[in-house]
């Protein structure tokens, strides 16, 4: 369906962010290319090499990113035979969201209560829930959670999240590559002004290596916090029952085991609630990928 | 000079009418598509019912009146011609299914039957899908109806013979809680 009901502006915002992220990505790759070029003695060569490398990586990640994520979190397809209730819920809510194609449903065998959605667009998307969530939530609560994930898909959040993840991946890989090639030592140009270039290269490489994960965190954080509120609201629109998601979030909050074993820093921003042990302090709050769960519950209860 | 201004106005109005016409056609197709989605789910539910009745009969032979009620309501959904009629018949069928599952509560062996449990899950899943497709359909119909009633759209919509679409109305008893759980 070409037009989606109310959250049309959410989709527009996401498309803008996606384009912006892509240009940011190109510029960054260009800078890295210049640095590599300085090292090898030809800036053009470095830029072209970095662009080819970056774009090939981006293309591969674009088309297989969702599958890689699913493999990384050890998600398995949920069949209608084994999980009829879950599959029915996903099918129902994709009808409510007006999606032309039902997202694929996956299961993570983990006692923690969590869920996420991924994909490059609604036609190639997946919803993943843990078995813990399936076992501990009642029908309305599960519907609330699935509706929240369906909203991420419908609003194209999954796309900008995916681009962010790919970008961070490239930055980390390139800075890693630079550090390594410094360790092997530059060949051929050390007799010319290579010495000076090498120093610049090392410094920039080091700075990037330190900054890359930090930049990545900042981007993901900027992307995902507001989106959680928006997805909560859209989800409530889909089920017409905000209390379902609110109760689910309460259960998730009070669960003693928030840890998803297969989650790590790279996948944390995807989940419906932080997949790590609860930590306190302003620093963790600043770098949290999710808004405080109490605040989300309060907003749902006011609807 | 005047001629040019008139020509400009005419071209502008024509353009606006074309844009309006196209967007109304798009919306009306969406309404039809959303309706088809409801129809798919209504058919799916109708297909599940004979199997369900057979299964329940195996354990609860004497509850004949419930079976005939359900069968009648099912036929009514199939034969309903108008959207309004379909909505009504569908609501009535939901009610009779509720009483069928209430009857089933009295037969512990039936409730332990694997086949019955599967059908129960399928049926309540389908009931929810009917509710969701109805919700989506009504949202789109509301958008369509609002668009053709707004000024100045209403003048052209009338000329181009776009008329108000019917909502898929729930029965009074259904209104309180959209979700059905057997």
GROMACS .gro file of C-alpha atoms in nm, chain A:
model
  303
    1UNK     CA    1   0.000   0.000   0.000
    2UNK     CA    2   0.153   0.329  -0.108
    3UNK     CA    3  -0.005   0.551   0.153
    4UNK     CA    4  -0.006   0.475   0.517
    5UNK     CA    5  -0.255   0.624   0.752
    6UNK     CA    6  -0.149   0.866   1.016
    7UNK     CA    7   0.222   0.833   1.061
    8UNK     CA    8   0.298   0.964   0.720
    9UNK     CA    9   0.526   1.230   0.871
   10UNK     CA   10   0.718   0.963   1.063
   11UNK     CA   11   0.794   0.793   0.733
   12UNK     CA   12   0.900   1.122   0.572
   13UNK     CA   13   1.126   1.199   0.864
   14UNK     CA   14   1.284   0.858   0.836
   15UNK     CA   15   1.345   0.896   0.464
   16UNK     CA   16   1.518   1.228   0.529
   17UNK     CA   17   1.733   1.072   0.799
   18UNK     CA   18   1.822   0.781   0.572
   19UNK     CA   19   1.943   1.010   0.293
   20UNK     CA   20   2.131   1.227   0.540
   21UNK     CA   21   2.301   0.928   0.696
   22UNK     CA   22   2.404   0.803   0.354
   23UNK     CA   23   2.571   1.133   0.262
   24UNK     CA   24   2.742   1.148   0.598
   25UNK     CA   25   2.863   0.798   0.525
   26UNK     CA   26   3.001   0.898   0.182
   27UNK     CA   27   3.186   1.197   0.328
   28UNK     CA   28   3.336   0.987   0.601
   29UNK     CA   29   3.450   0.724   0.355
   30UNK     CA   30   3.599   1.002   0.145
   31UNK     CA   31   3.800   1.135   0.441
   32UNK     CA   32   3.920   0.787   0.522
   33UNK     CA   33   4.015   0.749   0.156
   34UNK     CA   34   4.225   1.065   0.169
   35UNK     CA   35   4.408   0.934   0.475
   36UNK     CA   36   4.473   0.599   0.310
   37UNK     CA   37   4.577   0.782  -0.007
   38UNK     CA   38   4.831   0.995   0.185
   39UNK     CA   39   4.980   0.676   0.313
   40UNK     CA   40   5.008   0.506  -0.025
   41UNK     CA   41   5.124   0.819  -0.200
   42UNK     CA   42   4.814   0.883  -0.417
   43UNK     CA   43   4.507   1.055  -0.277
   44UNK     CA   44   4.288   0.972  -0.580
   45UNK     CA   45   4.379   0.608  -0.549
   46UNK     CA   46   4.291   0.608  -0.177
   47UNK     CA   47   3.957   0.780  -0.224
   48UNK     CA   48   3.853   0.548  -0.508
   49UNK     CA   49   3.964   0.242  -0.316
   50UNK     CA   50   3.777   0.350  -0.002
   51UNK     CA   51   3.461   0.437  -0.198
   52UNK     CA   52   3.460   0.103  -0.380
   53UNK     CA   53   3.526  -0.083  -0.058
   54UNK     CA   54   3.264   0.116   0.137
   55UNK     CA   55   2.994   0.087  -0.129
   56UNK     CA   56   3.049  -0.285  -0.184
   57UNK     CA   57   3.032  -0.341   0.190
   58UNK     CA   58   2.720  -0.122   0.213
   59UNK     CA   59   2.547  -0.309  -0.070
   60UNK     CA   60   2.620  -0.647   0.081
   61UNK     CA   61   2.503  -0.528   0.421
   62UNK     CA   62   2.191  -0.368   0.270
   63UNK     CA   63   2.075  -0.691   0.114
   64UNK     CA   64   2.187  -0.938   0.377
   65UNK     CA   65   2.199  -0.719   0.688
   66UNK     CA   66   1.870  -0.847   0.826
   67UNK     CA   67   1.974  -1.208   0.777
   68UNK     CA   68   2.311  -1.141   0.939
   69UNK     CA   69   2.138  -0.983   1.238
   70UNK     CA   70   1.901  -1.275   1.270
   71UNK     CA   71   2.192  -1.516   1.259
   72UNK     CA   72   2.386  -1.304   1.507
   73UNK     CA   73   2.103  -1.313   1.762
   74UNK     CA   74   2.046  -1.685   1.694
   75UNK     CA   75   1.688  -1.624   1.581
   76UNK     CA   76   1.500  -1.917   1.428
   77UNK     CA   77   1.192  -1.898   1.203
   78UNK     CA   78   0.866  -1.945   1.396
   79UNK     CA   79   0.637  -2.178   1.205
   80UNK     CA   80   0.260  -2.163   1.226
   81UNK     CA   81   0.261  -2.522   1.345
   82UNK     CA   82   0.484  -2.462   1.647
   83UNK     CA   83   0.382  -2.106   1.735
   84UNK     CA   84   0.028  -2.062   1.599
   85UNK     CA   85  -0.062  -1.789   1.845
   86UNK     CA   86   0.245  -1.575   1.771
   87UNK     CA   87   0.215  -1.614   1.394
   88UNK     CA   88  -0.157  -1.529   1.409
   89UNK     CA   89  -0.082  -1.218   1.613
   90UNK     CA   90   0.181  -1.100   1.364
   91UNK     CA   91  -0.052  -1.166   1.072
   92UNK     CA   92  -0.339  -0.983   1.241
   93UNK     CA   93  -0.136  -0.675   1.324
   94UNK     CA   94   0.015  -0.655   0.978
   95UNK     CA   95  -0.344  -0.635   0.852
   96UNK     CA   96  -0.415  -0.359   1.104
   97UNK     CA   97  -0.106  -0.172   0.983
   98UNK     CA   98  -0.212  -0.217   0.621
   99UNK     CA   99   0.112  -0.387   0.517
  100UNK     CA  100   0.093  -0.565   0.183
  101UNK     CA  101   0.325  -0.845   0.295
  102UNK     CA  102   0.330  -1.010   0.637
  103UNK     CA  103   0.671  -0.971   0.809
  104UNK     CA  104   0.849  -1.297   0.881
  105UNK     CA  105   0.829  -1.418   1.238
  106UNK     CA  106   1.133  -1.537   1.434
  107UNK     CA  107   1.200  -1.678   1.780
  108UNK     CA  108   1.504  -1.645   2.006
  109UNK     CA  109   1.530  -1.925   2.259
  110UNK     CA  110   1.600  -1.713   2.566
  111UNK     CA  111   1.423  -1.666   2.899
  112UNK     CA  112   1.463  -1.286   2.889
  113UNK     CA  113   1.160  -1.078   2.784
  114UNK     CA  114   1.251  -0.895   2.467
  115UNK     CA  115   1.166  -0.838   2.101
  116UNK     CA  116   1.289  -0.649   1.794
  117UNK     CA  117   1.212  -0.580   1.429
  118UNK     CA  118   1.453  -0.554   1.140
  119UNK     CA  119   1.469  -0.534   0.761
  120UNK     CA  120   1.537  -0.280   0.486
  121UNK     CA  121   1.170  -0.206   0.411
  122UNK     CA  122   0.827  -0.341   0.514
  123UNK     CA  123   0.836  -0.590   0.225
  124UNK     CA  124   1.158  -0.743   0.356
  125UNK     CA  125   1.112  -0.732   0.728
  126UNK     CA  126   1.111  -0.961   1.029
  127UNK     CA  127   0.976  -0.955   1.383
  128UNK     CA  128   1.171  -1.140   1.648
  129UNK     CA  129   1.054  -1.229   2.001
  130UNK     CA  130   1.215  -1.432   2.277
  131UNK     CA  131   1.053  -1.748   2.407
  132UNK     CA  132   1.052  -1.583   2.751
  133UNK     CA  133   0.827  -1.308   2.619
  134UNK     CA  134   0.597  -1.564   2.463
  135UNK     CA  135   0.568  -1.760   2.784
  136UNK     CA  136   0.522  -1.477   3.032
  137UNK     CA  137   0.294  -1.233   2.849
  138UNK     CA  138  -0.079  -1.278   2.804
  139UNK     CA  139  -0.259  -1.226   2.476
  140UNK     CA  140  -0.316  -0.851   2.502
  141UNK     CA  141   0.037  -0.787   2.620
  142UNK     CA  142   0.192  -0.987   2.337
  143UNK     CA  143  -0.030  -0.798   2.094
  144UNK     CA  144   0.099  -0.472   2.241
  145UNK     CA  145   0.461  -0.572   2.190
  146UNK     CA  146   0.406  -0.704   1.838
  147UNK     CA  147   0.215  -0.384   1.753
  148UNK     CA  148   0.512  -0.180   1.876
  149UNK     CA  149   0.746  -0.377   1.649
  150UNK     CA  150   0.499  -0.354   1.360
  151UNK     CA  151   0.511   0.025   1.402
  152UNK     CA  152   0.889   0.025   1.364
  153UNK     CA  153   0.834  -0.157   1.035
  154UNK     CA  154   0.545   0.059   0.917
  155UNK     CA  155   0.727   0.384   1.001
  156UNK     CA  156   1.045   0.271   0.823
  157UNK     CA  157   1.244   0.293   1.148
  158UNK     CA  158   1.396  -0.040   1.055
  159UNK     CA  159   1.552   0.116   0.746
  160UNK     CA  160   1.730   0.406   0.916
  161UNK     CA  161   1.840   0.174   1.197
  162UNK     CA  162   1.984  -0.063   0.942
  163UNK     CA  163   2.172   0.213   0.759
  164UNK     CA  164   2.310   0.336   1.093
  165UNK     CA  165   2.428  -0.012   1.183
  166UNK     CA  166   2.593  -0.062   0.843
  167UNK     CA  167   2.765   0.275   0.869
  168UNK     CA  168   2.903   0.212   1.211
  169UNK     CA  169   3.024  -0.125   1.088
  170UNK     CA  170   3.217   0.034   0.800
  171UNK     CA  171   3.376   0.296   1.023
  172UNK     CA  172   3.488   0.038   1.274
  173UNK     CA  173   3.625  -0.187   1.001
  174UNK     CA  174   3.813   0.089   0.820
  175UNK     CA  175   3.972   0.227   1.133
  176UNK     CA  176   4.068  -0.125   1.229
  177UNK     CA  177   4.219  -0.178   0.884
  178UNK     CA  178   4.425   0.141   0.913
  179UNK     CA  179   4.561   0.048   1.253
  180UNK     CA  180   4.657  -0.295   1.129
  181UNK     CA  181   4.831  -0.171   0.815
  182UNK     CA  182   5.026   0.067   1.035
  183UNK     CA  183   5.139  -0.231   1.243
  184UNK     CA  184   5.253  -0.416   0.931
  185UNK     CA  185   5.436  -0.101   0.829
  186UNK     CA  186   5.405   0.102   0.507
  187UNK     CA  187   5.586  -0.038   0.205
  188UNK     CA  188   5.764   0.143  -0.075
  189UNK     CA  189   5.721   0.504   0.022
  190UNK     CA  190   5.915   0.524   0.343
  191UNK     CA  191   6.216   0.669   0.154
  192UNK     CA  192   6.021   0.972   0.037
  193UNK     CA  193   5.807   1.189   0.264
  194UNK     CA  194   5.644   0.867   0.381
  195UNK     CA  195   5.764   0.922   0.733
  196UNK     CA  196   5.555   1.233   0.776
  197UNK     CA  197   5.252   1.084   0.605
  198UNK     CA  198   5.280   0.780   0.821
  199UNK     CA  199   5.263   0.989   1.135
  200UNK     CA  200   4.952   1.170   1.013
  201UNK     CA  201   4.808   0.837   0.918
  202UNK     CA  202   4.876   0.685   1.256
  203UNK     CA  203   4.731   0.981   1.442
  204UNK     CA  204   4.413   0.994   1.234
  205UNK     CA  205   4.382   0.618   1.248
  206UNK     CA  206   4.411   0.622   1.625
  207UNK     CA  207   4.164   0.907   1.665
  208UNK     CA  208   3.915   0.732   1.436
  209UNK     CA  209   3.962   0.402   1.612
  210UNK     CA  210   3.879   0.568   1.941
  211UNK     CA  211   3.600   0.787   1.809
  212UNK     CA  212   3.428   0.534   1.583
  213UNK     CA  213   3.242   0.335   1.846
  214UNK     CA  214   3.151   0.660   2.022
  215UNK     CA  215   3.013   0.818   1.704
  216UNK     CA  216   2.827   0.499   1.637
  217UNK     CA  217   2.667   0.503   1.981
  218UNK     CA  218   2.567   0.867   1.941
  219UNK     CA  219   2.401   0.804   1.604
  220UNK     CA  220   2.208   0.502   1.723
  221UNK     CA  221   2.105   0.687   2.035
  222UNK     CA  222   1.981   0.989   1.846
  223UNK     CA  223   1.788   0.759   1.617
  224UNK     CA  224   1.629   0.523   1.858
  225UNK     CA  225   1.511   0.709   2.167
  226UNK     CA  226   1.241   0.929   2.014
  227UNK     CA  227   1.142   0.643   1.789
  228UNK     CA  228   1.051   0.427   2.085
  229UNK     CA  229   0.788   0.678   2.198
  230UNK     CA  230   0.657   0.710   1.842
  231UNK     CA  231   0.636   0.333   1.801
  232UNK     CA  232   0.456   0.303   2.135
  233UNK     CA  233   0.198   0.555   2.013
  234UNK     CA  234   0.152   0.394   1.671
  235UNK     CA  235   0.132   0.054   1.836
  236UNK     CA  236  -0.148   0.176   2.059
  237UNK     CA  237  -0.325   0.304   1.747
  238UNK     CA  238  -0.305  -0.042   1.592
  239UNK     CA  239  -0.443  -0.237   1.888
  240UNK     CA  240  -0.664   0.047   2.019
  241UNK     CA  241  -0.560  -0.079   2.359
  242UNK     CA  242  -0.258   0.105   2.507
  243UNK     CA  243  -0.290  -0.086   2.835
  244UNK     CA  244  -0.170  -0.404   2.662
  245UNK     CA  245   0.173  -0.263   2.582
  246UNK     CA  246   0.186  -0.075   2.913
  247UNK     CA  247   0.130  -0.399   3.106
  248UNK     CA  248   0.387  -0.578   2.891
  249UNK     CA  249   0.644  -0.307   2.965
  250UNK     CA  250   0.569  -0.339   3.336
  251UNK     CA  251   0.637  -0.711   3.319
  252UNK     CA  252   0.954  -0.649   3.122
  253UNK     CA  253   1.065  -0.389   3.375
  254UNK     CA  254   1.006  -0.615   3.673
  255UNK     CA  255   1.163  -0.920   3.516
  256UNK     CA  256   1.478  -1.017   3.706
  257UNK     CA  257   1.654  -1.139   3.391
  258UNK     CA  258   1.681  -0.862   3.129
  259UNK     CA  259   1.984  -1.019   2.966
  260UNK     CA  260   1.951  -1.159   2.616
  261UNK     CA  261   2.252  -1.386   2.586
  262UNK     CA  262   2.295  -1.334   2.214
  263UNK     CA  263   2.263  -0.952   2.229
  264UNK     CA  264   2.565  -0.725   2.222
  265UNK     CA  265   2.642  -0.357   2.178
  266UNK     CA  266   2.587  -0.381   1.804
  267UNK     CA  267   2.232  -0.509   1.835
  268UNK     CA  268   2.117  -0.339   2.157
  269UNK     CA  269   1.936  -0.046   1.993
  270UNK     CA  270   1.706  -0.285   1.808
  271UNK     CA  271   1.536  -0.438   2.110
  272UNK     CA  272   1.215  -0.315   2.272
  273UNK     CA  273   1.400  -0.267   2.601
  274UNK     CA  274   1.773  -0.259   2.678
  275UNK     CA  275   1.897  -0.618   2.659
  276UNK     CA  276   2.159  -0.564   2.931
  277UNK     CA  277   2.156  -0.573   3.308
  278UNK     CA  278   2.011  -0.263   3.467
  279UNK     CA  279   2.270   0.003   3.541
  280UNK     CA  280   2.234   0.331   3.721
  281UNK     CA  281   2.415   0.662   3.683
  282UNK     CA  282   2.401   0.961   3.453
  283UNK     CA  283   2.661   0.825   3.214
  284UNK     CA  284   2.466   0.511   3.135
  285UNK     CA  285   2.154   0.721   3.101
  286UNK     CA  286   2.326   0.950   2.855
  287UNK     CA  287   2.436   0.658   2.643
  288UNK     CA  288   2.121   0.452   2.680
  289UNK     CA  289   1.959   0.346   2.354
  290UNK     CA  290   1.618   0.345   2.517
  291UNK     CA  291   1.411   0.603   2.706
  292UNK     CA  292   1.333   0.511   3.065
  293UNK     CA  293   1.071   0.239   3.068
  294UNK     CA  294   0.873   0.411   3.348
  295UNK     CA  295   0.830   0.717   3.126
  296UNK     CA  296   0.702   0.503   2.841
  297UNK     CA  297   0.451   0.330   3.068
  298UNK     CA  298   0.330   0.665   3.200
  299UNK     CA  299   0.277   0.800   2.849
  300UNK     CA  300   0.085   0.489   2.744
  301UNK     CA  301  -0.137   0.512   3.048
  302UNK     CA  302  -0.228   0.870   2.962
  303UNK     CA  303  -0.355   0.775   2.615
   0.00000   0.00000   0.00000
